[in-house]
Short mmCIF file of C-alpha atoms in Angstrom, two decimals:
data_model
loop_
_atom_site.label_atom_id
_atom_site.label_comp_id
_atom_site.label_asym_id
_atom_site.label_seq_id
_atom_site.Cartn_x
_atom_site.Cartn_y
_atom_site.Cartn_z
CA MET A 4 0.32 -0.19 -0.40
CA ARG A 5 2.94 2.38 0.02
CA GLY A 6 3.74 2.71 -3.38
CA VAL A 7 -0.41 3.66 -4.19
CA ASP A 8 -0.13 5.99 -0.93
CA ASN A 9 3.08 7.68 -2.55
CA PHE A 10 1.50 7.79 -6.45
CA GLU A 11 -1.63 9.56 -4.69
CA ASN A 12 0.87 12.13 -3.42
CA VAL A 13 2.53 12.73 -6.65
CA VAL A 14 -1.26 13.19 -8.60
CA GLU A 15 -2.06 15.63 -5.76
CA SER A 16 0.92 17.49 -6.36
CA GLU A 17 0.36 17.44 -10.05
CA PHE A 18 -3.10 18.73 -9.34
CA GLU A 19 -1.97 21.80 -6.99
CA LEU A 20 0.92 22.90 -9.14
CA LYS A 21 -1.18 22.90 -12.41
CA VAL A 22 -3.80 24.92 -10.59
CA GLY A 23 -1.10 28.25 -10.71
CA ILE A 24 -0.92 27.82 -14.56
CA SER A 25 -4.77 27.64 -15.73
CA SER A 26 -4.95 31.12 -16.13
CA LEU A 27 -2.04 30.71 -18.99
CA ASP A 28 -2.43 30.27 -22.58
CA GLY A 29 -0.57 29.04 -25.63
CA ASP A 30 2.77 28.77 -26.13
CA GLU A 31 3.34 30.11 -22.40
CA LYS A 32 0.92 27.41 -20.89
CA ASP A 33 3.07 24.70 -22.62
CA GLY A 34 6.25 25.98 -21.40
CA GLN A 35 5.15 26.25 -18.00
CA ASP A 36 3.54 23.12 -18.39
CA HIS A 37 6.72 21.38 -19.55
CA ALA A 38 8.56 22.94 -15.80
CA VAL A 39 6.10 21.78 -14.07
CA GLN A 40 6.30 18.04 -15.64
CA ASN A 41 10.03 18.30 -15.43
CA TRP A 42 9.49 18.82 -11.55
CA LYS A 43 6.64 16.43 -11.25
CA ASP A 44 8.98 13.83 -12.62
CA GLU A 45 11.85 14.27 -10.61
CA ILE A 46 9.59 13.40 -7.84
CA ASN A 47 7.58 10.85 -9.60
CA GLY A 48 10.83 9.21 -10.42
CA SER A 49 12.12 9.11 -6.95
CA TYR A 50 8.34 7.50 -5.84
CA SER A 51 8.34 5.06 -8.68
CA ASN A 52 11.80 3.50 -7.61
CA SER A 53 10.59 3.03 -3.86
CA THR A 54 7.45 1.47 -5.48
CA CYS A 55 9.47 -1.23 -7.23
CA ASP A 56 11.21 -2.07 -4.75
CA HIS A 57 9.05 -2.39 -2.61
CA ILE A 58 7.16 -5.01 -5.23
CA SER A 59 10.52 -6.51 -5.55
CA ASN A 60 10.01 -6.99 -1.95
CA ASP A 61 7.02 -8.64 -1.97
CA ASP A 62 8.31 -11.11 -4.47
CA ASN A 63 11.52 -11.83 -2.51
CA GLY A 64 9.18 -12.40 0.41
CA GLY A 65 9.82 -9.38 1.90
CA GLN A 66 13.29 -9.46 2.78
CA GLU A 67 14.52 -5.94 2.02
CA ASP A 68 11.53 -4.54 3.44
CA GLY A 69 12.84 -3.66 6.52
CA SER A 70 15.87 -1.67 4.95
CA GLN A 71 13.02 0.09 2.80
CA SER A 72 10.99 1.47 5.47
CA GLN A 73 14.21 2.82 6.92
CA ASP A 74 14.50 4.21 4.40
CA LEU A 75 11.14 5.85 3.84
CA SER A 76 10.95 7.01 7.06
CA GLU A 77 14.25 8.68 6.87
CA LYS A 78 12.58 10.65 3.83
CA SER A 79 9.39 11.35 4.91
CA GLN A 80 11.50 12.75 8.76
CA PHE A 81 13.88 15.08 6.82
CA LYS A 82 14.25 18.33 9.01
CA ASP A 83 15.06 21.69 7.41
CA LYS A 84 19.08 22.36 7.41
CA TYR A 85 19.08 25.71 9.04
CA ALA A 86 23.02 27.16 7.91
CA PRO A 87 22.13 27.67 4.37
CA GLN A 88 19.10 29.42 5.36
CA PHE A 89 21.46 31.57 8.33
CA PHE A 90 24.19 32.17 5.07
CA ALA A 91 21.45 33.35 3.00
CA ALA A 92 19.78 35.92 5.72
CA LEU A 93 23.32 37.38 6.56
CA ALA A 94 24.43 37.72 3.15
CA ALA A 95 21.53 39.79 2.57
CA ASN A 96 21.69 42.02 5.84
CA PHE A 97 25.07 42.74 5.03
CA GLY A 98 23.05 45.47 3.16
CA SER A 99 21.06 46.80 6.21
CA PHE A 100 24.67 46.64 7.71
CA ALA A 101 25.96 49.20 4.81
CA LEU A 102 22.69 50.97 5.26
CA GLY A 103 23.57 51.64 9.08
CA SER A 104 27.32 52.43 7.91
CA VAL A 105 25.59 55.43 6.03
CA LEU A 106 23.14 56.60 8.49
CA SER A 107 25.70 57.52 10.66
CA TRP A 108 28.70 58.16 8.29
CA THR A 109 28.16 62.30 8.65
CA SER A 110 27.91 62.13 12.48
CA VAL A 111 31.32 60.92 12.82
CA ALA A 112 32.55 62.72 9.38
CA LEU A 113 31.23 66.41 9.76
CA PRO A 114 32.87 67.27 12.82
CA ASP A 115 36.05 66.37 11.05
CA LEU A 116 35.01 67.80 7.56
CA ARG A 117 34.90 71.14 9.92
CA GLU A 118 38.51 70.93 11.55
CA ARG A 119 40.53 69.42 8.74
CA LYS A 120 38.94 71.91 6.01
CA SER A 121 40.61 69.54 3.56
CA ILE A 122 37.51 70.62 0.96
CA GLY A 123 37.15 74.50 2.46
CA GLU A 124 34.61 75.93 4.42
CA ILE A 125 31.15 74.07 4.50
CA SER A 126 28.17 76.26 5.55
CA ASP A 127 25.27 74.91 7.72
CA PHE A 128 23.33 74.72 4.67
CA GLU A 129 25.83 72.71 2.75
CA GLU A 130 25.83 70.57 6.27
CA THR A 131 22.48 69.90 6.05
CA TRP A 132 22.40 68.73 2.74
CA ILE A 133 25.53 66.16 3.26
CA SER A 134 23.40 64.65 6.39
CA SER A 135 20.27 64.63 4.73
CA ILE A 136 21.36 63.34 1.16
CA ALA A 137 21.21 60.00 1.74
CA LEU A 138 17.46 59.90 3.17
CA LEU A 139 16.42 61.51 -0.12
CA GLY A 140 18.44 59.04 -2.10
CA ALA A 141 16.89 56.16 -0.01
CA THR A 142 13.64 57.65 -1.02
CA ALA A 143 13.78 57.39 -4.88
CA SER A 144 16.14 54.11 -4.62
CA CYS A 145 12.69 52.48 -3.12
CA THR A 146 10.28 54.10 -5.33
CA VAL A 147 11.99 52.32 -7.96
CA VAL A 148 13.51 49.07 -6.61
CA GLY A 149 9.90 48.55 -5.03
CA LEU A 150 8.43 48.25 -8.72
CA MET A 151 11.47 46.35 -10.12
CA MET A 152 11.32 43.41 -7.49
CA GLU A 153 8.75 41.74 -8.94
CA LYS A 154 9.67 41.77 -12.37
CA PHE A 155 13.68 41.06 -11.84
CA GLY A 156 13.71 39.42 -8.93
CA ARG A 157 15.05 40.17 -5.30
CA ARG A 158 18.84 39.31 -5.98
CA LYS A 159 19.36 41.44 -9.07
CA CYS A 160 17.46 44.46 -6.78
CA PHE A 161 20.11 44.02 -4.08
CA CYS A 162 22.52 45.41 -6.73
CA GLY A 163 20.42 48.64 -7.07
CA GLY A 164 19.91 49.68 -3.92
CA GLY A 165 16.25 49.93 -2.31
CA CYS A 166 18.06 47.53 1.16
CA SER A 167 15.19 48.72 3.46
CA ILE A 168 12.41 47.16 1.34
CA VAL A 169 14.11 43.60 -0.32
CA VAL A 170 15.99 42.30 2.57
CA PRO A 171 13.15 41.91 4.67
CA VAL A 172 11.42 40.37 1.53
CA TYR A 173 13.86 38.13 0.39
CA ILE A 174 14.67 36.71 4.44
CA THR A 175 10.96 36.06 4.87
CA GLU A 176 10.92 34.34 1.44
CA THR A 177 13.33 32.26 2.08
CA ALA A 178 13.56 31.19 5.82
CA SER A 179 11.62 28.04 7.37
CA VAL A 180 8.98 29.73 9.61
CA LYS A 181 10.61 28.36 12.93
CA ILE A 182 13.66 30.43 12.52
CA ARG A 183 11.98 33.30 9.97
CA GLY A 184 11.45 35.55 12.84
CA MET A 185 14.99 34.92 14.24
CA LEU A 186 16.26 35.84 10.72
CA ALA A 187 14.04 38.55 10.31
CA SER A 188 15.06 40.58 13.48
CA GLY A 189 18.32 40.70 12.08
CA PHE A 190 17.58 43.20 9.59
CA ASP A 191 17.08 46.02 12.59
CA MET A 192 20.00 44.56 14.25
CA LEU A 193 22.77 44.94 11.43
CA ILE A 194 21.70 48.54 10.82
CA THR A 195 22.66 49.33 14.26
CA VAL A 196 25.71 47.40 14.46
CA GLY A 197 26.54 49.35 10.62
CA ILE A 198 26.07 52.53 13.20
CA LEU A 199 28.01 51.21 15.28
CA TYR A 200 30.75 50.49 13.40
CA ILE A 201 31.16 54.18 11.85
CA PHE A 202 31.00 55.55 15.24
CA ILE A 203 34.01 53.22 16.03
CA ILE A 204 35.64 54.22 12.94
CA GLY A 205 35.84 57.53 12.78
CA THR A 206 36.78 57.78 16.42
CA TYR A 207 40.42 56.71 14.94
CA VAL A 208 40.66 57.72 11.23
CA ASN A 209 39.70 60.71 9.38
CA TRP A 210 36.44 61.32 7.20
CA GLN A 211 38.10 59.76 3.78
CA TYR A 212 38.81 56.52 5.37
CA GLN A 213 35.62 56.78 7.05
CA ALA A 214 33.99 56.51 3.68
CA VAL A 215 36.13 54.24 2.67
CA ALA A 216 35.15 52.18 5.43
CA CYS A 217 31.56 52.27 4.31
CA GLY A 218 32.45 51.38 0.63
CA VAL A 219 33.95 48.02 1.39
CA ILE A 220 30.59 46.62 2.98
CA PRO A 221 28.69 46.57 -0.50
CA ILE A 222 31.37 44.85 -2.05
CA VAL A 223 31.69 41.98 0.41
CA PHE A 224 27.50 42.17 0.11
CA HIS A 225 27.54 41.55 -3.18
CA ALA A 226 30.07 38.56 -3.04
CA PHE A 227 27.77 37.08 -0.66
CA MET A 228 25.11 37.27 -2.42
CA MET A 229 26.97 35.76 -5.49
CA PHE A 230 26.59 32.39 -3.69
CA ALA A 231 23.05 32.83 -2.28
CA PRO A 232 20.29 31.63 -4.06
CA GLU A 233 16.99 33.41 -5.30
CA SER A 234 13.47 33.48 -3.25
CA PRO A 235 11.63 30.41 -4.56
CA ARG A 236 8.54 32.46 -4.01
CA TYR A 237 9.50 35.22 -6.63
CA LEU A 238 10.45 31.92 -8.91
CA VAL A 239 7.50 30.29 -8.68
CA GLU A 240 5.79 33.79 -9.19
CA GLN A 241 7.51 33.95 -12.57
CA ARG A 242 6.22 30.02 -12.77
CA LYS A 243 10.23 28.95 -13.05
CA LEU A 244 9.16 25.92 -10.99
CA SER A 245 12.48 24.06 -11.69
CA ASP A 246 14.87 27.03 -10.62
CA ALA A 247 11.98 26.93 -7.79
CA SER A 248 12.63 23.50 -6.24
CA LYS A 249 16.37 23.78 -6.28
CA ALA A 250 16.27 26.99 -4.63
CA LEU A 251 14.40 25.29 -1.80
CA CYS A 252 16.50 22.29 -1.95
CA TRP A 253 19.50 24.48 -1.21
CA LEU A 254 17.79 26.16 1.11
CA ARG A 255 17.09 23.40 3.44
CA GLY A 256 19.85 21.41 2.98
CA ALA A 257 17.57 19.09 1.18
CA LYS A 258 19.82 16.46 -1.90
CA SER A 259 15.97 15.50 -3.41
CA THR A 260 12.79 17.41 -4.43
CA GLN A 261 10.90 14.45 -2.89
CA HIS A 262 12.08 16.10 0.65
CA ILE A 263 10.68 19.68 -0.33
CA GLN A 264 7.56 18.72 -2.06
CA ARG A 265 5.05 19.49 0.42
CA GLU A 266 6.77 23.23 0.95
CA MET A 267 6.94 23.53 -2.81
CA ASN A 268 3.24 22.31 -2.86
CA GLU A 269 2.36 24.66 -0.34
CA LEU A 270 4.52 27.87 -1.85
CA VAL A 271 2.54 27.18 -5.17
CA SER A 272 -0.59 27.13 -3.54
CA SER A 273 0.14 30.17 -1.31
CA VAL A 274 1.37 31.97 -4.41
CA ASP A 275 -2.21 31.28 -6.71
CA GLU A 276 -3.84 32.50 -3.57
CA SER A 277 -2.06 35.53 -3.51
CA MET A 278 -2.92 36.56 -6.84
CA GLU A 279 -6.25 35.72 -6.98
CA LYS A 280 -6.18 38.24 -3.52
CA SER A 281 -4.18 40.94 -5.04
CA ALA A 282 -5.67 44.27 -4.29
CA SER A 283 -5.02 47.60 -5.70
CA TRP A 284 -4.87 50.85 -4.32
CA ARG A 285 -8.75 51.43 -5.07
CA ASP A 286 -8.96 47.31 -2.95
CA ILE A 287 -7.07 49.16 0.03
CA ILE A 288 -9.27 52.19 0.01
CA LYS A 289 -12.33 50.47 0.38
CA ASP A 290 -11.83 47.32 2.10
CA GLY A 291 -11.40 48.53 6.09
CA SER A 292 -9.51 45.84 7.19
CA ILE A 293 -6.76 46.93 4.81
CA LEU A 294 -7.01 50.69 4.83
CA LYS A 295 -7.16 51.03 8.77
CA PRO A 296 -4.19 49.29 9.65
CA THR A 297 -2.20 51.16 6.78
CA ILE A 298 -3.42 54.60 8.17
CA ILE A 299 -2.19 53.51 11.68
CA ALA A 300 0.85 52.13 10.10
CA LEU A 301 1.40 55.28 8.25
CA MET A 302 0.90 57.12 11.70
CA LEU A 303 3.18 55.09 13.68
CA MET A 304 5.96 56.41 10.59
CA VAL A 305 5.46 59.54 11.72
CA PHE A 306 5.39 59.18 15.26
CA GLN A 307 8.58 57.67 15.06
CA GLN A 308 10.40 59.98 12.63
CA LEU A 309 9.09 62.89 14.58
CA SER A 310 11.17 61.32 17.48
CA ALA A 311 13.86 62.72 15.32
CA ILE A 312 15.56 59.60 15.60
CA ASP A 313 17.12 60.21 11.88
CA ALA A 314 18.70 63.36 13.42
CA VAL A 315 20.44 62.09 16.00
CA MET A 316 22.10 59.63 14.52
CA PHE A 317 23.25 61.76 12.27
CA TYR A 318 24.39 64.71 14.49
CA THR A 319 25.36 62.43 17.63
CA VAL A 320 28.71 64.06 17.84
CA ASP A 321 27.81 67.18 17.29
CA ILE A 322 24.96 67.21 19.95
CA PHE A 323 27.90 65.73 22.69
CA ARG A 324 30.10 68.56 21.69
CA ALA A 325 27.23 71.11 21.79
CA ALA A 326 26.40 69.91 25.19
CA GLY A 327 29.81 70.68 25.89
CA THR A 328 30.23 68.29 29.30
CA ASP A 329 33.53 66.78 30.17
CA ILE A 330 32.83 63.09 28.69
CA ASP A 331 34.80 63.00 24.87
CA GLU A 332 31.70 62.77 22.55
CA ASN A 333 33.16 60.29 20.32
CA LEU A 334 33.21 58.02 23.29
CA SER A 335 29.54 58.96 24.10
CA ALA A 336 28.40 58.22 20.69
CA ASN A 337 30.13 54.63 20.81
CA ILE A 338 28.10 54.34 24.10
CA VAL A 339 24.80 55.14 22.57
CA GLY A 340 25.53 53.05 19.71
CA THR A 341 26.34 50.02 21.73
CA VAL A 342 22.96 50.38 23.95
CA GLN A 343 21.28 50.68 20.65
CA VAL A 344 22.38 47.30 19.51
CA LEU A 345 21.70 45.77 22.82
CA ALA A 346 18.30 47.17 22.88
CA THR A 347 17.59 45.92 19.21
CA ILE A 348 18.92 42.73 20.19
CA THR A 349 16.20 42.42 23.73
CA ALA A 350 13.36 43.75 21.63
CA ALA A 351 13.85 40.66 19.22
CA LEU A 352 13.77 38.39 21.75
CA PHE A 353 10.71 39.98 23.88
CA VAL A 354 8.71 41.41 21.16
CA ASP A 355 6.75 38.56 20.63
CA HIS A 356 6.15 37.69 24.38
CA SER A 357 5.81 41.49 25.62
CA GLY A 358 3.41 42.55 23.08
CA ARG A 359 3.87 45.07 20.21
CA ARG A 360 1.11 47.93 21.65
CA CYS A 361 3.12 47.21 25.24
CA LEU A 362 6.56 48.06 23.49
CA LEU A 363 5.19 51.13 21.73
CA LEU A 364 3.71 52.80 24.58
CA ILE A 365 7.30 52.08 26.49
CA SER A 366 9.22 53.36 23.92
CA GLU A 367 7.25 56.52 23.51
CA ILE A 368 7.08 57.24 26.89
CA GLY A 369 10.87 56.94 26.76
CA MET A 370 11.31 58.91 24.38
CA VAL A 371 9.11 61.95 25.92
CA ILE A 372 11.61 61.36 28.80
CA SER A 373 14.80 61.53 27.33
CA LEU A 374 14.16 63.97 24.98
CA GLY A 375 12.34 66.01 27.77
CA GLY A 376 15.56 65.37 29.75
CA MET A 377 18.03 66.55 26.75
CA GLY A 378 15.83 69.88 26.30
CA ALA A 379 15.85 70.64 30.17
CA PHE A 380 19.85 70.35 30.48
CA PHE A 381 19.83 72.51 27.20
CA TYR A 382 17.50 74.93 29.36
CA LEU A 383 19.79 74.92 32.66
CA LYS A 384 22.87 75.64 30.35
CA GLN A 385 21.37 78.89 29.15
CA GLN A 386 20.39 80.21 32.09
CA ASN A 387 23.60 79.15 33.77
CA ASN A 388 25.44 81.75 31.39
CA ASP A 389 26.43 78.61 29.17
CA GLU A 390 27.88 76.93 31.63
CA VAL A 391 27.56 73.19 32.37
CA PRO A 392 25.14 72.80 35.07
CA ALA A 393 26.89 70.90 38.29
CA ASN A 394 26.31 67.36 38.41
CA LEU A 395 24.70 67.22 35.43
CA SER A 396 27.67 66.36 32.81
CA TRP A 397 25.96 62.69 32.94
CA LEU A 398 22.18 64.15 31.86
CA PRO A 399 22.69 64.02 27.96
CA LEU A 400 24.61 60.69 27.54
CA ALA A 401 22.11 59.47 30.16
CA SER A 402 19.29 60.90 27.69
CA LEU A 403 20.33 59.88 24.42
CA MET A 404 20.92 56.34 25.75
CA VAL A 405 17.29 56.50 26.91
CA HIS A 406 16.13 57.50 23.95
CA THR A 407 18.04 55.35 21.26
CA MET A 408 17.36 52.33 23.95
CA ALA A 409 13.70 53.27 23.80
CA PHE A 410 13.40 53.69 20.27
CA SER A 411 14.66 50.52 19.54
CA VAL A 412 12.60 48.15 22.04
CA GLY A 413 9.41 49.78 20.51
CA MET A 414 9.25 51.93 17.70
CA GLY A 415 11.79 50.67 15.99
CA TYR A 416 9.39 47.62 14.59
CA SER A 417 6.26 47.86 12.44
CA LEU A 418 2.84 47.08 13.39
CA TYR A 419 1.71 45.74 9.93
CA PRO A 420 4.48 44.43 7.29
CA GLY A 421 1.75 43.82 4.88
CA MET A 422 0.97 44.76 1.57
CA ALA A 423 1.50 48.20 2.16
CA SER A 424 4.89 47.66 3.67
CA GLY A 425 6.28 49.84 0.30
CA LEU A 426 4.41 52.86 0.84
CA VAL A 427 5.12 52.97 4.58
CA THR A 428 8.92 52.59 3.57
CA ILE A 429 8.70 55.44 1.35
CA THR A 430 7.32 57.45 3.92
CA ARG A 431 9.69 56.60 6.72
CA TRP A 432 12.87 57.98 4.45
CA ILE A 433 10.83 61.16 3.12
CA LEU A 434 9.79 62.34 6.85
CA GLY A 435 13.69 61.60 7.73
CA PHE A 436 14.59 63.90 4.94
CA ALA A 437 12.48 66.44 6.16
CA VAL A 438 13.10 65.96 9.71
CA THR A 439 17.45 65.99 9.35
CA MET A 440 16.61 68.78 6.71
CA VAL A 441 14.62 71.52 9.35
CA PHE A 442 16.71 70.18 12.80
CA LYS A 443 19.33 72.23 13.00
CA GLU A 444 17.09 75.26 11.95
CA VAL A 445 14.23 74.13 14.46
CA MET A 446 17.56 73.99 16.94
CA LYS A 447 18.10 77.73 15.97
CA ILE A 448 14.77 79.25 15.93
CA LEU A 449 13.37 77.34 19.37
CA GLY A 450 16.96 77.21 20.75
CA MET A 451 18.49 73.20 21.65
CA HIS A 452 15.84 73.23 24.76
CA GLY A 453 13.11 74.74 22.94
CA GLY A 454 13.74 72.24 20.06
CA TYR A 455 14.07 69.11 22.17
CA TRP A 456 11.02 69.67 24.24
CA LEU A 457 9.08 70.05 20.79
CA PHE A 458 10.25 66.81 19.64
CA SER A 459 9.49 65.45 23.61
CA ALA A 460 5.81 66.57 22.69
CA PHE A 461 5.36 65.32 19.45
CA CYS A 462 6.71 61.63 21.39
CA PHE A 463 3.68 62.33 23.80
CA LEU A 464 1.38 62.72 20.99
CA GLY A 465 2.60 59.45 19.74
CA THR A 466 1.67 57.80 23.48
CA ILE A 467 -2.01 59.59 22.92
CA PHE A 468 -2.72 58.03 19.65
CA VAL A 469 -0.81 54.07 20.39
CA PHE A 470 -2.67 54.33 23.52
CA TYR A 471 -6.37 55.00 21.96
CA PHE A 472 -5.84 53.81 18.36
CA VAL A 473 -3.16 50.79 18.23
CA PRO A 474 -4.50 47.24 18.90
CA GLU A 475 -2.86 44.53 20.64
CA THR A 476 -1.35 41.94 17.62
CA LYS A 477 0.53 39.84 19.76
CA GLY A 478 0.55 36.15 18.70
CA LYS A 479 -2.04 36.94 16.14
CA SER A 480 -1.36 36.49 11.86
CA LEU A 481 -2.23 39.21 9.43
CA ASP A 482 -5.45 37.06 8.79
CA GLU A 483 -6.23 37.83 12.22
CA ILE A 484 -5.46 41.16 12.27
CA GLN A 485 -7.44 41.75 9.09
CA GLU A 486 -10.61 40.13 10.75
CA PHE A 487 -10.09 42.13 13.66
CA PHE A 488 -10.16 45.69 11.58
CA LYS A 489 -13.29 44.58 9.54
CA SER A 490 -15.37 44.19 13.10
CA PRO A 491 -17.03 46.79 15.33
CA GLN A 492 -14.97 45.63 18.07
CA GLN A 493 -11.82 47.72 16.91
CA LYS A 494 -13.51 50.88 17.68
CA ASN A 495 -13.07 50.38 21.33
CA ARG A 496 -9.99 52.10 23.17
CA GLY A 497 -6.82 49.81 22.98
CA ALA A 498 -8.62 46.69 22.25
CA SER A 499 -6.78 43.43 21.95
CA ILE A 500 -7.43 41.08 19.04
CA GLU A 501 -9.48 38.31 21.26
CA GLY A 502 -12.56 36.90 21.13
CA LYS A 503 -12.25 35.62 17.14
CA PRO A 504 -13.70 32.33 16.69
CA GLU A 505 -11.75 29.40 17.39
CA ALA A 506 -11.16 28.93 12.98
CA LEU A 507 -9.21 32.35 13.00
CA LYS A 508 -6.45 31.75 15.72
CA VAL A 509 -3.37 30.39 14.82
#
């Protein structure tokens, strides 16, 4: 009976694969049928061999039945090997490492540019553009790459930038469910490691070598990506099923497509279902289950950037220099960078246990206090004839440590990484560019204390928004979140996604 069962599995596999190409016509359909047939034949051949061996064993009195049974048992109990997936995720996350290094480069480079004057005097306006131009480039890159990613694939788009969009998608599509969350959290972690990397480099070398240190990372990134496979999901979307099965075998450490048959079938079915459910912007506007969480995600991104997190990263050394304390500004920047790395790792470990809404509230309240503390320090310094208040030299460092820590544990994570994630990411870079452009001007107009109090007030408004409008999504799938936003229950203050039918629960 094992041979019959195996044959039925192959028939079921053939049916599921053909569903995905039923909408194609003519030569295109013939080509896809051929691709499906090639993939199916490989599986069918391995099953046929086991079936023939079983019949032969029956004729020989079942002398080899035990060994065949053991062989089939081993194949059915195949477990994914995680090492190839870790390699692919690490290769992709070198892109986020490069992103982090760029975000912090101006923090250590601008003071050096002013002092050395190797390219002449730099005006405040030019400094502002040097600091923020990378964010403007990220906006343009994400807009283009978001469209190209579906046409040319994930690996090719790594060469064109847009890592903040491509890297999370690639990792999500290549990692097994059991380690997907852990590998995805590496994106934020490697950004913070990149920030710390340049903070440390900038302590010892001039701005030119700092730029070289940034430029080396993309070279390593692309060298690693040469050995990583394309996303199996993208290949299935393109109906390159043979290539998809090979990529999946590589990622799972499987020696035969038989070992990844079930996952391949599920992937094809998932792609077909997502294509049927693909929504236009008109659908998003009409569908409250999509529109409402998208608006919430956009508002969270607004409050994230109004915390001045990018401006703080771009001007970290200048901020400590303006504070005028007896603590070295580069050492302070390195401490802040280290705290940010540790806080990001901690958040990755506890985000699914503590709940995102809880962490968002902690994050916003922490930034209210820290930015308020920075404002208080500069106010007291101004009142003290621009002298550092007695016994308060520790306050700027402590405030920025709390600020980066609070940001990392909550606002650094998105609530709704669904179909509108590209829009949210682009919004993030546009707002980051705008806030960084006006940051110094705000400090001039309102004073250092007034500027920090203004950003603290924005974080307070963010706290109110999270408390009243953001639901708890702990342990819930995207489908459950969408069901929640369809129901009247979501109007309740700080509602949690509970009380759903058992069929909706994971």
